[in-house]
Tab-separated table of C-alpha atoms and ligand atoms in Angstrom:
chain	number	residue	atom	x	y	z
H	1	MET	CA	-69.053	-45.162	63.755
H	2	THR	CA	-70.844	-48.155	65.227
H	3	THR	CA	-74.522	-48.748	64.662
H	4	GLU	CA	-74.839	-51.246	67.527
H	5	THR	CA	-77.352	-50.399	70.220
H	6	SER	CA	-76.427	-50.733	73.869
H	7	SER	CA	-78.482	-53.932	74.134
H	8	THR	CA	-76.391	-55.687	71.501
H	9	LEU	CA	-73.328	-54.949	73.593
H	10	ASP	CA	-74.747	-56.141	76.888
H	11	PRO	CA	-75.903	-59.785	77.206
H	12	ALA	CA	-77.647	-58.981	80.519
H	13	VAL	CA	-79.841	-56.373	78.791
H	14	ASP	CA	-80.593	-58.794	75.967
H	15	LYS	CA	-81.584	-61.449	78.497
H	16	ALA	CA	-83.814	-59.038	80.431
H	17	ASP	CA	-85.469	-57.919	77.189
H	18	ALA	CA	-86.075	-61.534	76.166
H	19	TYR	CA	-87.718	-62.168	79.560
H	20	THR	CA	-89.935	-59.112	79.115
H	21	ASP	CA	-91.001	-60.347	75.657
H	22	ALA	CA	-91.587	-63.908	76.899
H	23	ARG	CA	-93.599	-62.622	79.841
H	24	ARG	CA	-95.780	-60.509	77.537
H	25	ARG	CA	-96.560	-63.602	75.452
H	26	ILE	CA	-97.194	-65.760	78.528
H	27	ASP	CA	-99.535	-63.164	80.064
H	28	ALA	CA	-101.522	-62.984	76.825
H	29	LEU	CA	-101.700	-66.760	76.453
H	30	LEU	CA	-102.763	-67.310	80.066
H	31	ASP	CA	-105.281	-64.470	80.146
H	32	GLY	CA	-108.501	-65.981	81.543
H	33	GLU	CA	-107.000	-69.489	81.664
H	34	THR	CA	-108.015	-71.665	84.602
H	35	ASP	CA	-106.471	-75.014	83.687
H	36	TRP	CA	-103.207	-75.537	85.554
H	37	ILE	CA	-101.821	-78.216	83.246
H	38	ALA	CA	-102.471	-76.083	80.159
H	39	ALA	CA	-100.729	-73.202	81.902
H	40	MET	CA	-97.648	-75.249	82.860
H	41	ALA	CA	-97.337	-76.632	79.333
H	42	THR	CA	-97.613	-73.156	77.838
H	43	VAL	CA	-95.075	-71.581	80.199
H	44	ALA	CA	-92.569	-74.415	79.671
H	45	CYS	CA	-92.900	-74.044	75.898
H	46	GLU	CA	-92.626	-70.252	75.826
H	47	LEU	CA	-89.613	-70.090	78.148
H	48	HIS	CA	-87.787	-73.010	76.566
H	49	HIS	CA	-87.976	-71.525	73.084
H	50	SER	CA	-87.083	-68.009	74.197
H	51	PHE	CA	-83.600	-68.707	75.580
H	52	GLU	CA	-80.619	-70.562	74.204
H	53	HIS	CA	-79.356	-71.245	77.716
H	54	TYR	CA	-82.481	-73.268	78.597
H	55	ASP	CA	-81.867	-76.987	77.933
H	56	TRP	CA	-84.518	-78.492	80.214
H	57	THR	CA	-87.525	-76.404	81.186
H	58	GLY	CA	-90.430	-77.664	83.193
H	59	PHE	CA	-92.438	-78.206	86.304
H	60	TYR	CA	-92.476	-80.575	89.230
H	61	ARG	CA	-95.850	-80.731	90.963
H	62	ALA	CA	-96.203	-81.046	94.736
H	63	VAL	CA	-98.446	-84.098	95.061
H	64	ALA	CA	-97.932	-84.637	98.807
H	65	ASP	CA	-96.242	-82.883	101.729
H	66	ASP	CA	-92.932	-84.475	100.795
H	67	HIS	CA	-93.062	-85.534	97.166
H	68	LEU	CA	-92.792	-84.015	93.676
H	69	ILE	CA	-93.865	-85.572	90.377
H	70	VAL	CA	-92.776	-84.238	87.018
H	71	GLY	CA	-95.251	-82.093	85.111
H	72	PRO	CA	-95.192	-80.562	81.629
H	73	TYR	CA	-91.670	-79.918	80.348
H	74	GLN	CA	-89.522	-79.384	77.276
H	75	GLY	CA	-86.173	-81.054	76.723
H	76	PRO	CA	-84.823	-84.546	77.276
H	77	HIS	CA	-86.596	-86.820	79.742
H	78	GLY	CA	-86.523	-85.696	83.371
H	79	CYS	CA	-86.651	-87.699	86.615
H	80	LEU	CA	-90.271	-88.650	87.281
H	81	HIS	CA	-90.333	-88.557	91.098
H	82	ILE	CA	-88.345	-86.427	93.560
H	83	ASP	CA	-88.720	-86.467	97.352
H	84	PHE	CA	-88.494	-83.090	99.095
H	85	GLU	CA	-85.374	-84.309	100.893
H	86	ARG	CA	-83.488	-84.813	97.625
H	87	GLY	CA	-81.916	-82.621	94.993
H	88	VAL	CA	-82.149	-78.987	94.049
H	89	CYS	CA	-85.874	-79.282	93.297
H	90	GLY	CA	-86.465	-80.860	96.691
H	91	ALA	CA	-84.562	-78.019	98.363
H	92	ALA	CA	-86.740	-75.429	96.585
H	93	ALA	CA	-89.894	-77.301	97.647
H	94	ARG	CA	-88.684	-77.715	101.256
H	95	THR	CA	-87.399	-74.173	101.799
H	96	ARG	CA	-89.768	-72.432	99.389
H	97	GLU	CA	-86.804	-70.368	98.283
H	98	THR	CA	-85.274	-70.085	94.829
H	99	GLN	CA	-82.269	-72.342	94.311
H	100	LEU	CA	-79.711	-70.786	91.948
H	101	TRP	CA	-76.663	-72.891	91.108
H	102	PRO	CA	-74.286	-71.468	88.464
H	103	ASP	CA	-72.325	-74.722	88.822
H	104	VAL	CA	-74.373	-77.780	89.821
H	105	SER	CA	-71.219	-79.609	90.909
H	106	ASP	CA	-71.276	-77.215	93.916
H	107	ALA	CA	-74.825	-78.309	94.833
H	108	PRO	CA	-74.435	-80.962	97.525
H	109	ASP	CA	-77.290	-83.197	96.397
H	110	HIS	CA	-77.934	-82.232	92.806
H	111	ILE	CA	-79.809	-85.014	90.954
H	112	ALA	CA	-78.283	-85.409	87.502
H	113	CYS	CA	-81.274	-86.401	85.376
H	114	GLN	CA	-79.022	-85.449	82.459
H	115	SER	CA	-75.234	-85.695	82.789
H	116	SER	CA	-74.904	-82.672	80.476
H	117	THR	CA	-76.492	-80.288	83.016
H	118	GLN	CA	-74.039	-77.707	84.340
H	119	SER	CA	-76.215	-75.027	85.931
H	120	GLU	CA	-79.732	-74.845	87.304
H	121	ILE	CA	-82.387	-72.535	88.745
H	122	VAL	CA	-85.464	-73.780	90.596
H	123	VAL	CA	-88.245	-71.428	91.717
H	124	PRO	CA	-91.063	-72.514	94.054
H	125	ILE	CA	-94.690	-71.778	93.170
H	126	VAL	CA	-96.679	-70.883	96.279
H	127	THR	CA	-100.343	-69.831	96.478
H	128	PRO	CA	-101.503	-66.732	98.385
H	129	ASP	CA	-102.828	-69.079	101.104
H	130	ASP	CA	-99.360	-70.576	101.430
H	131	ARG	CA	-99.754	-73.905	99.635
H	132	LEU	CA	-96.900	-75.169	97.487
H	133	LEU	CA	-98.205	-75.963	93.981
H	134	GLY	CA	-94.835	-77.109	92.687
H	135	VAL	CA	-91.568	-75.760	91.334
H	136	LEU	CA	-90.345	-74.406	88.020
H	137	ASP	CA	-87.030	-76.063	87.158
H	138	VAL	CA	-84.661	-74.870	84.437
H	139	ASP	CA	-81.416	-76.659	83.616
H	140	SER	CA	-78.630	-75.534	81.306
H	141	ASP	CA	-75.772	-77.372	79.641
H	142	THR	CA	-73.770	-74.139	79.992
H	143	LEU	CA	-71.794	-73.330	83.120
H	144	GLY	CA	-72.937	-70.129	84.839
H	145	ALA	CA	-75.986	-69.806	82.594
H	146	PHE	CA	-78.262	-68.451	85.342
H	147	ASP	CA	-77.861	-65.295	87.398
H	148	ASP	CA	-79.936	-62.667	89.191
H	149	THR	CA	-81.540	-61.572	85.903
H	150	ASP	CA	-83.133	-65.029	85.602
H	151	ARG	CA	-84.187	-64.944	89.249
H	152	GLU	CA	-85.642	-61.424	88.942
H	153	HIS	CA	-87.901	-62.497	86.075
H	154	LEU	CA	-88.792	-66.054	87.052
H	155	GLU	CA	-89.793	-65.253	90.646
H	156	PRO	CA	-92.573	-62.782	89.659
H	157	LEU	CA	-93.767	-65.229	86.986
H	158	CYS	CA	-94.030	-68.017	89.564
H	159	ARG	CA	-95.758	-65.655	92.001
H	160	LEU	CA	-98.351	-64.900	89.323
H	161	LEU	CA	-98.826	-68.628	88.618
H	162	GLY	CA	-99.390	-69.242	92.335
H	163	GLU	CA	-102.027	-66.512	92.401
H	164	GLN	CA	-103.796	-67.444	89.163
H	165	PHE	CA	-103.818	-71.217	89.698
H	166	GLY	CA	-104.029	-71.300	93.496
H	167	ASN	CA	-107.302	-73.206	93.346
H	168	SER	CA	-105.859	-76.008	91.203
P	1	SME	N1	-81.565	-81.550	88.816
P	1	SME	C1	-82.796	-81.617	89.550
P	1	SME	C2	-83.610	-82.799	89.121
P	1	SME	C3	-84.576	-82.505	88.038
P	1	SME	S1	-83.951	-82.607	86.509
P	1	SME	O1	-82.696	-82.019	86.364
P	1	SME	C4	-84.974	-82.326	85.286
P	1	SME	C5	-82.535	-81.683	91.036
P	1	SME	O2	-81.404	-81.802	91.489
P	1	SME	O3	-83.492	-81.622	91.783
């Protein structure tokens, strides 16, 4: 007779559980926080160390109507500047829609800050009054690392960040 629980048999359940745990820690750490940079640094750290499929985890800040500059991140160095018209991050900033690429070689204008990157998810962070604060970018060296489970947990997190730090 097996003693394994259903979650040990289902990687999607494990991933969802890890997101729930990470979110609980993030909510506690950000409770009452008003400093946007401290928040970005904390979220990047918590997410990056919660998932083996996260190899670059961080933020690009919208500093103009058409330009992103890197913010707090974990992982190897990232590109410092990205115009809205370029790359997966630019597409997320421009469209304000999550960009989910299981294989970045399918993304027409993916910017390879690291040649090891194989898949990527980028989620925009928008305030309740419709200003773009930036994007959360996660890259993986594993093909097909991101799916709807990642989207379903990262989008509400980014919505919360937009609400809590909308005055930043
Ligand atoms: N791959 C991103 C660039 C950012 S880095 O990967 C950290 C893009 O295509 O926008």
